[in-house]
């Protein structure tokens, strides 16, 4: 076993970059690869799509309203004759941007607060009571107040769409970090008592490096799971906000908006709900698979199996 | 065993580590667990001090407190002439390389997400500014020193057996050329066959690098093998401290006698004739230790005065210390004075 003499002729591999190992493992996860491919496809479609499909999503052609799929309009048109494909592309840009930014914000905030609360005992009480406070806040009145207070100033600073984008991302981020914070805190509390943290302390590792080197990599799995769920949540919340008239203007397409608009015509044109619904669920599914694959790839105990 | 008077590397005196107990609605402090209560001993350079005792007697806490992994309640710790008892963790950082620790559970003491090279290299990252190839060279040297194949550098802890993991832990402890290593039950989680390997490795390393060990264990036979002197702990206090041979030949404290009588004897003819001292009852809670001698609730030779008076550590023979009224020369005199036990308690410090 370990007492084997080291064969000098044997080539000793120098320590390899960890990220190459992670990529090797990620490649073996079929679902994750397909998810990643699909997600990239959607990203390409919404970014490069307008160059190929150049119909203006807000162009109203009242004579062509309520059409089914055809060569002129592959996804059909809506009740005002606007091309659904063009609206899907334009809406996808906004929805994906909102989803990913809001998720990132909630994740950073939740992880930061969770790690601080779990690692530093003095901060635990205060931070967790704040988390409880945010969980207990009634969401709708809060949103109304925030939007009333900040909409106009943000609009004048960043333009109508930019202002609303920042507002919505901020609101979703601020109201959805609490679950992550709680999960992360619980895991950090357990990790802190493990002997390898004690070993690092006996070396004299300062707190911030301890967190970066020993704590964060080991709480990556729950963070990854809440991240993948967070994107879906943010997309849905954004559409709910738009539906209530608190989000983007009503003629501004997002996937959630398209979905809500189409529900009025569910009886007559059921295929119209299909496109935004499919886009949201497939995006969420692909992100979930990517997260699954990443989580496995980042865990050396699963890697190489 | 030494020609010149050996140098004291570690001097511990009056070490106390009390953990507060909070209870109630307002989380008020209602008491404390006296995990280590007034422990004093010295460790000479190059020797191995064995620290034995049953589970929960404060051995591990004592070892960790000496390395200042806890903020101690009271006492003084001097390592290599430097007082570190009350130093802040920040000021301790430059002194950390001198003192290192090998942990009990090799599985839990290695970060599962770090490769062996990174684990062994972590102390180097923290305390040296070696270049990448120099660091790698040092890591390989350490892996050779503990008998690990260099090709294992890329692997992760879960891919190793218990003994190999413990070698990784030892290599990490050696990385900064420490003088003093606390071995916190390094063999308790290993198979018997691997235990011998790890203990022999520790002895080899001691010879090669001139290390000083505090070897914490509950395995008396293993301590007899590796230690030069042995301290026996019971309920947060040192009951007896003696050179190894003296302790195993003539244990003076009734607790040590009971412990040693529990060690199995390989010769069946002796084993059958030998009488075991069987202690009754459980170890009292360190949150609520008994009045007087800590051992008075279970001691087979308990006397009236043991219930009032805390025994002092005394040097009964050269180098052989014991805290027991049986070996108290003033035994007869103090036996009458049952009054005012509290007054005498406070001045009984150290040895």
XYZ file of C-alpha atoms in Angstrom:
656
model
C 0.000 0.000 0.000
C 1.498 3.298 1.052
C 4.905 1.818 1.719
C 5.424 1.107 -1.962
C 8.796 2.443 -2.957
C 8.457 5.422 -5.244
C 9.536 4.336 -8.670
C 11.856 7.031 -9.919
C 11.261 6.228 -13.571
C 7.554 6.735 -13.127
C 6.358 10.089 -14.426
C 4.811 12.050 -11.615
C 1.905 14.118 -12.734
C 2.045 17.631 -11.348
C -1.136 18.718 -9.567
C -3.707 19.356 -12.199
C -5.962 22.356 -12.453
C -9.084 21.499 -10.509
C -11.343 23.081 -13.108
C -10.178 20.600 -15.742
C -11.346 17.778 -13.471
C -14.640 19.583 -12.984
C -15.110 19.909 -16.743
C -14.245 16.233 -17.271
C -16.911 15.210 -14.810
C -19.448 17.695 -16.170
C -19.004 16.183 -19.634
C -20.070 12.762 -18.379
C -23.429 14.083 -17.123
C -25.668 13.759 -20.189
C -28.557 15.731 -18.760
C -26.282 18.594 -17.818
C -24.694 18.653 -21.263
C -28.093 18.707 -22.956
C -29.303 21.352 -20.528
C -26.256 23.481 -21.210
C -26.670 23.079 -24.977
C -30.329 24.025 -24.795
C -29.667 26.983 -22.524
C -26.997 28.272 -24.888
C -29.434 27.794 -27.764
C -32.060 29.904 -26.016
C -29.472 32.544 -25.176
C -28.343 32.665 -28.804
C -31.938 32.790 -30.019
C -32.862 35.779 -27.885
C -29.629 37.673 -28.541
C -29.054 36.930 -32.223
C -32.713 36.271 -33.090
C -33.650 39.895 -33.858
C -30.955 39.988 -36.559
C -32.619 37.115 -38.423
C -36.255 37.656 -37.567
C -36.482 41.349 -38.099
C -40.205 41.997 -37.537
C -40.739 44.668 -34.880
C -42.423 43.027 -31.860
C -44.572 46.116 -31.311
C -45.709 46.461 -34.964
C -49.488 46.183 -35.073
C -51.012 44.619 -38.174
C -54.693 44.564 -37.242
C -55.725 42.671 -40.390
C -53.488 39.743 -39.484
C -54.721 39.312 -35.889
C -55.377 35.996 -34.182
C -53.668 33.962 -36.868
C -52.414 30.462 -36.359
C -48.888 29.371 -37.252
C -47.946 30.115 -40.867
C -44.817 30.864 -42.882
C -45.282 34.584 -42.391
C -45.801 34.119 -38.647
C -44.362 30.763 -37.470
C -45.801 31.147 -33.945
C -48.927 32.959 -35.093
C -50.069 36.457 -34.153
C -51.880 37.892 -31.155
C -55.163 39.786 -30.855
C -53.557 42.949 -32.238
C -51.768 41.205 -35.087
C -48.298 41.407 -33.525
C -45.933 38.612 -34.482
C -45.607 36.148 -31.571
C -42.138 34.914 -32.543
C -40.747 38.446 -32.506
C -42.453 39.056 -29.153
C -41.059 35.798 -27.761
C -37.544 36.834 -28.767
C -37.887 40.301 -27.305
C -39.568 38.945 -24.174
C -36.884 36.308 -23.736
C -34.180 38.949 -23.508
C -35.961 40.683 -20.669
C -37.109 37.558 -18.865
C -33.714 35.858 -18.941
C -31.937 39.030 -17.916
C -34.350 39.579 -15.037
C -34.211 35.927 -14.006
C -30.460 35.623 -13.966
C -29.706 39.009 -12.433
C -32.329 38.668 -9.724
C -31.159 35.126 -8.980
C -27.548 36.274 -8.752
C -28.515 39.119 -6.454
C -30.600 36.895 -4.179
C -27.869 34.277 -4.138
C -25.060 36.659 -3.266
C -27.147 38.330 -0.591
C -28.418 35.046 0.850
C -25.014 33.366 0.852
C -23.331 36.406 2.369
C -25.854 36.711 5.165
C -26.019 32.957 5.737
C -22.241 32.595 5.979
C -21.881 35.577 8.286
C -24.695 34.373 10.536
C -23.401 30.820 10.655
C -19.741 31.594 11.067
C -19.771 34.532 13.453
C -21.813 33.718 16.499
C -22.156 37.358 17.481
C -23.930 38.243 14.242
C -26.147 35.167 14.226
C -29.021 36.493 16.314
C -29.296 39.857 14.620
C -28.964 38.542 11.056
C -31.374 35.678 11.514
C -34.006 37.897 13.127
C -33.612 40.189 10.124
C -34.151 37.174 7.867
C -37.290 36.288 9.808
C -38.435 39.870 9.458
C -38.059 39.731 5.685
C -39.867 36.388 5.564
C -42.722 37.823 7.556
C -43.092 40.965 5.440
C -46.233 40.960 3.336
C -44.890 41.045 -0.195
C -47.570 43.039 -2.024
C -47.789 46.110 0.207
C -43.995 46.149 0.285
C -43.806 46.108 -3.500
C -46.411 48.850 -3.767
C -44.464 51.037 -1.393
C -41.122 50.370 -3.081
C -42.512 51.074 -6.524
C -44.325 54.172 -5.390
C -41.176 55.491 -3.757
C -38.579 54.666 -6.357
C -40.256 54.268 -9.761
C -40.114 57.851 -10.855
C -36.609 58.600 -9.627
C -35.241 55.418 -11.230
C -37.097 56.141 -14.458
C -35.620 59.577 -14.737
C -32.155 58.250 -13.961
C -32.028 55.160 -16.195
C -34.851 55.655 -18.712
C -38.292 53.985 -18.470
C -37.180 50.433 -19.266
C -33.797 50.516 -17.530
C -35.331 52.006 -14.427
C -38.059 49.385 -14.249
C -35.503 46.641 -14.908
C -33.371 47.750 -11.971
C -36.459 48.132 -9.820
C -37.810 44.673 -10.614
C -34.473 42.933 -10.254
C -33.900 44.713 -6.967
C -37.348 43.919 -5.634
C -37.167 40.240 -6.584
C -33.623 39.933 -5.265
C -34.436 41.588 -1.956
C -37.525 39.481 -1.367
C -36.114 36.058 -2.215
C -32.718 35.691 -0.505
C -34.077 34.430 2.811
C -34.387 30.733 1.958
C -30.802 30.623 0.731
C -29.585 32.441 3.826
C -31.292 29.950 6.123
C -30.024 26.888 4.291
C -26.491 28.247 4.078
C -26.450 29.225 7.746
C -27.519 25.740 8.780
C -24.799 24.126 6.701
C -22.141 26.553 7.900
C -23.063 25.870 11.525
C -22.486 22.163 10.946
C -19.298 22.682 8.935
C -17.770 25.022 11.483
C -17.531 22.206 14.003
C -15.774 19.832 11.612
C -12.179 19.041 12.443
C -10.741 20.369 9.195
C -11.875 23.839 10.172
C -10.147 23.347 13.514
C -7.059 22.147 11.655
C -7.089 25.294 9.533
C -7.418 27.350 12.678
C -4.420 25.589 14.200
C -2.456 26.732 11.157
C -3.598 30.283 11.792
C -5.853 30.766 8.778
C -7.731 34.050 9.146
C -11.515 34.042 9.072
C -12.075 35.308 5.531
C -9.699 32.779 3.998
C -11.268 30.071 6.148
C -14.641 30.977 4.694
C -13.397 31.140 1.111
C -11.269 27.999 1.286
C -13.115 25.664 3.624
C -16.661 26.820 4.198
C -17.951 28.101 0.855
C -16.793 25.157 -1.303
C -18.557 22.813 1.085
C -21.883 24.665 1.029
C -21.855 24.845 -2.754
C -24.465 22.105 -3.252
C -27.365 23.803 -1.468
C -26.395 27.137 -3.034
C -26.440 25.547 -6.471
C -29.879 24.045 -5.892
C -31.369 27.309 -4.710
C -29.768 29.080 -7.669
C -31.440 26.843 -10.214
C -34.785 27.161 -8.481
C -34.227 30.889 -8.111
C -34.129 31.591 -11.864
C -37.537 29.996 -12.348
C -38.922 31.867 -9.385
C -37.621 35.197 -10.622
C -39.119 34.734 -14.112
C -42.518 33.849 -12.630
C -42.420 36.682 -10.088
C -41.574 39.149 -12.805
C -44.606 38.064 -14.818
C -46.815 38.307 -11.746
C -45.579 41.832 -11.131
C -46.216 42.822 -14.730
C -49.677 41.311 -14.490
C -50.444 43.484 -11.481
C -49.318 46.544 -13.398
C -46.302 46.991 -11.137
C -43.698 45.827 -13.597
C -42.940 46.674 -17.181
C -45.490 48.639 -19.234
C -48.257 46.462 -20.640
C -47.114 46.706 -24.269
C -43.570 45.683 -23.342
C -43.184 41.957 -24.034
C -41.787 39.540 -21.475
C -42.455 35.798 -21.293
C -44.582 36.221 -18.209
C -46.536 39.044 -19.828
C -47.158 36.972 -22.966
C -48.379 34.110 -20.824
C -50.812 36.285 -18.922
C -52.083 37.993 -22.063
C -52.734 34.643 -23.685
C -54.735 33.255 -20.776
C -57.674 35.462 -21.866
C -57.771 33.548 -25.140
C -57.190 30.109 -23.669
C -60.546 28.863 -24.963
C -60.221 30.132 -28.527
C -56.451 29.920 -29.164
C -54.904 27.439 -26.711
C -51.653 27.270 -28.715
C -50.864 30.860 -27.753
C -50.170 29.948 -24.089
C -47.975 27.148 -25.286
C -45.018 29.222 -26.555
C -44.220 31.321 -23.488
C -45.139 28.442 -21.178
C -42.846 26.091 -23.037
C -40.044 28.646 -23.101
C -40.231 29.254 -19.336
C -40.444 25.600 -18.375
C -37.711 24.457 -20.761
C -35.376 27.213 -19.576
C -35.996 26.291 -15.975
C -35.520 22.615 -16.742
C -32.261 23.186 -18.575
C -30.930 25.399 -15.780
C -31.909 22.711 -13.289
C -29.961 20.107 -15.200
C -26.945 22.388 -15.492
C -27.065 22.961 -11.749
C -27.346 19.243 -11.121
C -24.356 18.511 -13.305
C -22.286 21.306 -11.780
C -23.054 20.166 -8.276
C -21.887 16.655 -9.092
C -18.840 17.905 -10.946
C -17.760 20.134 -8.083
C -17.925 17.343 -5.516
C -14.751 15.257 -5.638
C -16.524 12.364 -3.907
C -18.869 11.978 -6.868
C -16.323 12.991 -9.483
C -14.628 10.170 -11.323
C -17.436 7.716 -10.779
C 17.570 9.393 30.609
C 19.058 12.804 29.896
C 22.623 13.780 30.703
C 22.203 17.524 30.835
C 19.080 18.947 32.491
C 16.662 18.991 29.577
C 15.109 22.220 28.396
C 11.449 22.782 29.044
C 9.705 23.352 25.719
C 6.151 23.602 26.961
C 5.212 24.872 30.381
C 1.572 24.755 31.356
C 0.509 26.043 34.719
C -2.897 26.483 36.235
C -4.608 25.934 32.881
C -8.383 26.245 33.146
C -10.854 25.853 30.334
C -14.426 26.342 31.433
C -17.275 26.332 28.930
C -20.244 28.434 30.006
C -23.710 26.893 30.126
C -26.466 29.237 29.037
C -30.079 28.438 29.794
C -33.459 29.973 30.215
C -35.348 32.535 28.234
C -32.675 35.205 28.464
C -29.801 32.777 27.879
C -28.276 33.676 31.183
C -25.115 31.981 32.285
C -26.208 29.328 34.769
C -22.975 27.451 35.221
C -19.962 26.103 33.477
C -18.483 22.841 32.314
C -15.069 22.583 33.870
C -13.495 20.619 31.050
C -9.965 21.426 32.181
C -9.641 22.622 35.742
C -6.271 23.758 37.001
C -3.861 21.573 35.055
C -0.103 22.076 35.288
C 2.713 20.174 33.633
C 5.891 20.693 31.667
C 7.048 18.960 28.517
C 10.780 18.727 27.906
C 12.300 19.178 24.507
C 12.368 15.983 22.467
C 10.229 13.919 24.803
C 6.748 12.487 24.446
C 4.287 13.183 27.191
C 1.393 10.751 27.160
C -1.916 12.131 28.362
C -4.365 9.379 29.287
C -7.789 9.244 30.809
C -11.271 7.988 30.059
C -13.690 9.572 27.591
C -14.836 13.027 28.557
C -12.108 13.694 31.111
C -10.849 16.734 29.200
C -7.796 15.292 27.446
C -8.633 16.644 23.995
C -9.795 19.977 25.368
C -6.508 20.234 27.225
C -4.536 19.583 24.034
C -6.554 22.090 22.050
C -6.354 24.696 24.798
C -2.551 24.409 24.853
C -2.499 25.241 21.143
C -4.898 28.073 21.884
C -7.616 26.750 19.629
C -9.825 27.959 22.443
C -9.642 31.145 24.438
C -8.661 29.755 27.793
C -10.361 30.746 31.037
C -7.210 31.096 33.100
C -3.650 29.934 33.356
C -0.362 30.336 31.635
C 1.042 28.471 28.636
C 4.642 29.008 27.622
C 5.896 27.411 24.445
C 9.605 27.745 23.743
C 9.854 30.526 26.303
C 6.985 32.573 24.874
C 3.855 33.159 26.892
C 0.804 32.497 24.727
C -1.884 32.013 27.372
C -3.673 35.319 26.844
C -2.288 36.381 23.454
C -4.867 37.396 20.850
C -5.475 35.017 17.956
C -4.073 37.597 15.576
C -0.809 37.930 17.494
C -0.592 34.140 17.739
C -0.571 33.666 13.989
C 3.207 34.109 13.480
C 3.846 31.621 16.312
C 1.506 28.961 14.936
C 4.176 27.250 12.777
C 6.000 26.168 15.930
C 3.058 24.174 17.246
C 0.868 21.906 15.222
C -1.760 19.265 15.753
C -2.655 15.825 14.442
C -6.330 15.123 14.792
C -8.304 12.141 15.944
C -10.597 11.515 13.010
C -8.555 11.528 9.806
C -11.752 11.584 7.762
C -13.130 14.703 9.394
C -9.850 16.558 9.667
C -9.280 16.726 5.900
C -11.397 19.004 3.738
C -13.189 16.628 1.308
C -13.023 19.201 -1.487
C -9.279 19.739 -1.432
C -6.714 17.524 -3.100
C -3.888 16.080 -1.031
C -1.409 18.546 -2.497
C -3.599 21.463 -1.480
C -4.212 20.055 2.005
C -0.524 19.552 2.705
C 0.278 22.847 0.996
C -2.213 24.877 3.014
C 0.188 25.695 5.875
C 2.776 26.680 3.257
C 0.264 28.985 1.590
C -0.455 30.619 4.914
C 3.016 31.067 6.317
C 5.573 31.010 3.534
C 5.983 32.757 0.210
C 7.499 29.893 -1.720
C 7.056 29.858 -5.460
C 4.770 27.240 -6.955
C 7.491 24.718 -7.940
C 9.246 25.159 -4.578
C 5.988 24.519 -2.800
C 5.366 21.408 -4.851
C 8.879 20.182 -4.076
C 8.234 20.668 -0.349
C 4.897 18.864 -0.615
C 6.611 15.911 -2.295
C 9.305 15.908 0.397
C 6.643 15.756 3.082
C 4.791 12.996 1.289
C 8.022 11.021 1.120
C 8.635 11.657 4.804
C 5.312 10.119 5.808
C 5.511 7.336 3.228
C 2.887 8.471 0.743
C 3.370 7.837 -2.955
C 3.984 11.107 -4.798
C 1.362 10.182 -7.350
C -1.320 10.549 -4.698
C -0.912 14.329 -4.704
C -3.855 14.803 -7.056
C -6.232 12.574 -5.176
C -8.917 13.525 -2.733
C -9.234 12.362 0.890
C -12.150 10.012 0.247
C -9.934 7.903 -2.014
C -7.646 6.877 0.857
C -7.745 4.381 3.692
C -7.805 5.542 7.286
C -4.081 5.047 7.806
C -3.195 6.922 4.642
C -5.474 9.785 5.637
C -3.763 9.998 8.985
C -0.433 10.215 7.150
C -1.795 13.146 5.164
C -2.767 14.792 8.450
C 0.722 14.170 9.825
C 2.343 15.566 6.679
C 0.231 18.696 7.027
C 1.314 19.067 10.650
C 4.968 18.693 9.637
C 4.825 21.178 6.771
C 6.076 24.175 8.740
C 8.839 22.356 10.661
C 7.106 22.573 14.029
C 8.838 21.882 17.339
C 5.801 20.729 19.229
C 2.961 18.550 17.971
C -0.188 17.704 19.863
C -1.350 14.265 18.748
C -5.011 14.145 19.693
C -5.809 10.412 19.744
C -4.186 9.969 16.333
C -4.700 6.214 16.388
C -8.136 5.907 17.984
C -9.978 5.735 14.662
C -7.605 3.232 13.033
C -7.368 -0.550 12.791
C -4.936 -2.211 15.154
C -2.577 -3.152 12.324
C -2.524 0.434 11.062
C -2.135 1.836 14.573
C 1.326 0.327 14.848
C 2.331 1.793 11.468
C 1.201 5.273 12.431
C 2.824 5.129 15.864
C 6.094 3.909 14.367
C 5.910 6.692 11.806
C 5.437 9.223 14.601
C 8.464 7.810 16.420
C 10.605 7.886 13.270
C 9.650 11.481 12.627
C 10.449 12.374 16.217
C 13.962 10.982 15.791
C 14.487 12.666 12.430
C 13.121 16.098 13.189
C 13.612 16.294 16.966
C 9.906 16.723 17.622
C 8.207 17.009 20.973
C 4.837 15.328 21.323
C 1.890 15.622 23.593
C 0.337 12.245 22.862
C -3.288 12.124 23.920
C -4.783 8.649 24.045
C -6.998 6.326 26.003
C -4.961 3.330 24.915
C -2.647 2.628 27.830
C -0.558 0.014 26.031
C 0.108 2.378 23.138
C 1.072 5.166 25.509
C 3.437 2.789 27.289
C 5.062 2.139 23.933
C 5.499 5.727 22.787
C 5.588 7.999 25.841
C 8.543 9.001 28.013
C 6.370 10.379 30.761
C 2.669 9.886 31.345
C 0.031 12.136 32.846
C -3.272 10.629 33.961
C -6.300 12.895 33.822
C -9.567 12.484 35.629
C -12.463 14.924 35.358
C -10.436 17.899 34.205
C -7.513 17.449 36.573
C -4.216 15.631 36.441
C -4.312 12.815 38.975
C -0.813 11.490 38.488
C 2.225 12.453 36.450
C 5.266 10.196 36.342
C 7.973 8.751 34.133
C 6.515 5.910 32.112
C 8.228 3.002 33.826
C 7.536 4.305 37.311
C 3.889 4.856 36.488
C 3.316 1.434 35.010
C 5.362 -0.331 37.723
C 4.092 1.488 40.796
C 0.941 3.477 40.151
C 0.218 5.550 43.241
C -3.157 7.124 42.585
C -6.106 4.739 43.058
C -7.508 5.887 39.704
C -4.285 5.012 37.895
C -4.282 1.645 39.619
C -7.826 1.017 38.435
C -6.991 2.108 34.888
C -3.935 -0.109 34.704
C -5.765 -3.101 36.089
C -8.150 -2.801 33.136
C -5.364 -3.373 30.595
C -5.611 -6.976 29.402
C -2.676 -9.227 30.151
C -1.662 -11.533 27.292
C -0.456 -14.355 29.584
C -3.565 -16.295 30.657
C -1.947 -17.736 33.777
C -1.230 -14.255 35.099
C -4.538 -12.939 33.806
C -6.442 -15.537 35.829
C -4.649 -14.830 39.078
C -4.721 -11.076 38.797
C -7.387 -9.065 40.606
C -9.198 -6.346 38.728
C -10.107 -3.125 40.416
C -13.582 -2.416 39.166
C -14.806 1.110 39.653
C -18.471 1.555 40.395
C -20.677 4.379 39.305
C -20.219 6.905 36.555
C -17.903 9.840 36.079
C -19.552 12.854 37.718
C -20.588 15.669 35.407
C -17.815 18.218 34.864
C -20.532 20.857 35.169
C -21.055 19.792 38.764
C -17.869 18.172 40.112
C -17.957 16.697 43.633
C -16.702 18.551 46.664
C -13.153 17.780 47.675
C -11.246 15.278 45.561
C -12.757 14.784 42.120
C -12.370 11.032 42.397
C -13.965 10.674 45.856
C -17.276 9.387 44.494
C -15.708 6.291 42.942
C -12.455 5.819 44.818
C -12.051 2.369 46.412
C -9.783 3.866 49.098
C -11.884 6.899 49.861
C -11.388 8.533 53.250
C -13.424 10.993 55.231
C -11.224 13.979 54.326
C -11.445 13.295 50.555
C -14.974 14.647 50.604
C -13.885 18.043 51.869
C -10.373 18.691 50.749
C -9.048 18.925 47.254
C -5.688 17.104 47.159
C -2.625 19.015 46.000
C -0.192 17.765 43.381
C 2.898 16.537 45.266
C 6.218 15.159 44.179
C 6.300 11.887 46.105
C 9.338 10.442 44.389
C 11.689 12.345 42.083
C 9.678 13.116 38.960
C 6.624 11.263 40.226
C 3.759 13.586 41.047
C 0.441 12.517 42.482
C -2.633 14.351 43.723
C -4.003 12.073 46.421
C -4.425 12.318 50.183
C -3.096 8.767 50.574
C 0.349 10.073 49.700
C 0.063 13.239 51.691
C 2.751 13.441 54.381
C 0.520 15.751 56.404
C -2.254 13.259 56.065
C -2.592 12.616 59.776
C -2.388 16.277 60.641
C -4.948 17.532 58.176
C -7.315 14.640 58.737
C -8.564 16.309 61.888
C -9.128 19.675 60.290
C -12.342 19.149 58.482
C -13.350 22.758 58.865
C -12.781 25.496 56.301
C -12.016 23.419 53.204
C -12.679 26.405 50.982
C -9.876 28.474 52.421
C -7.242 25.934 51.534
C -8.644 25.328 48.080
C -7.730 28.686 46.608
C -4.037 28.514 47.406
C -3.521 25.080 45.929
C -1.914 25.958 42.672
C 0.156 23.767 40.417
C 2.840 21.432 41.567
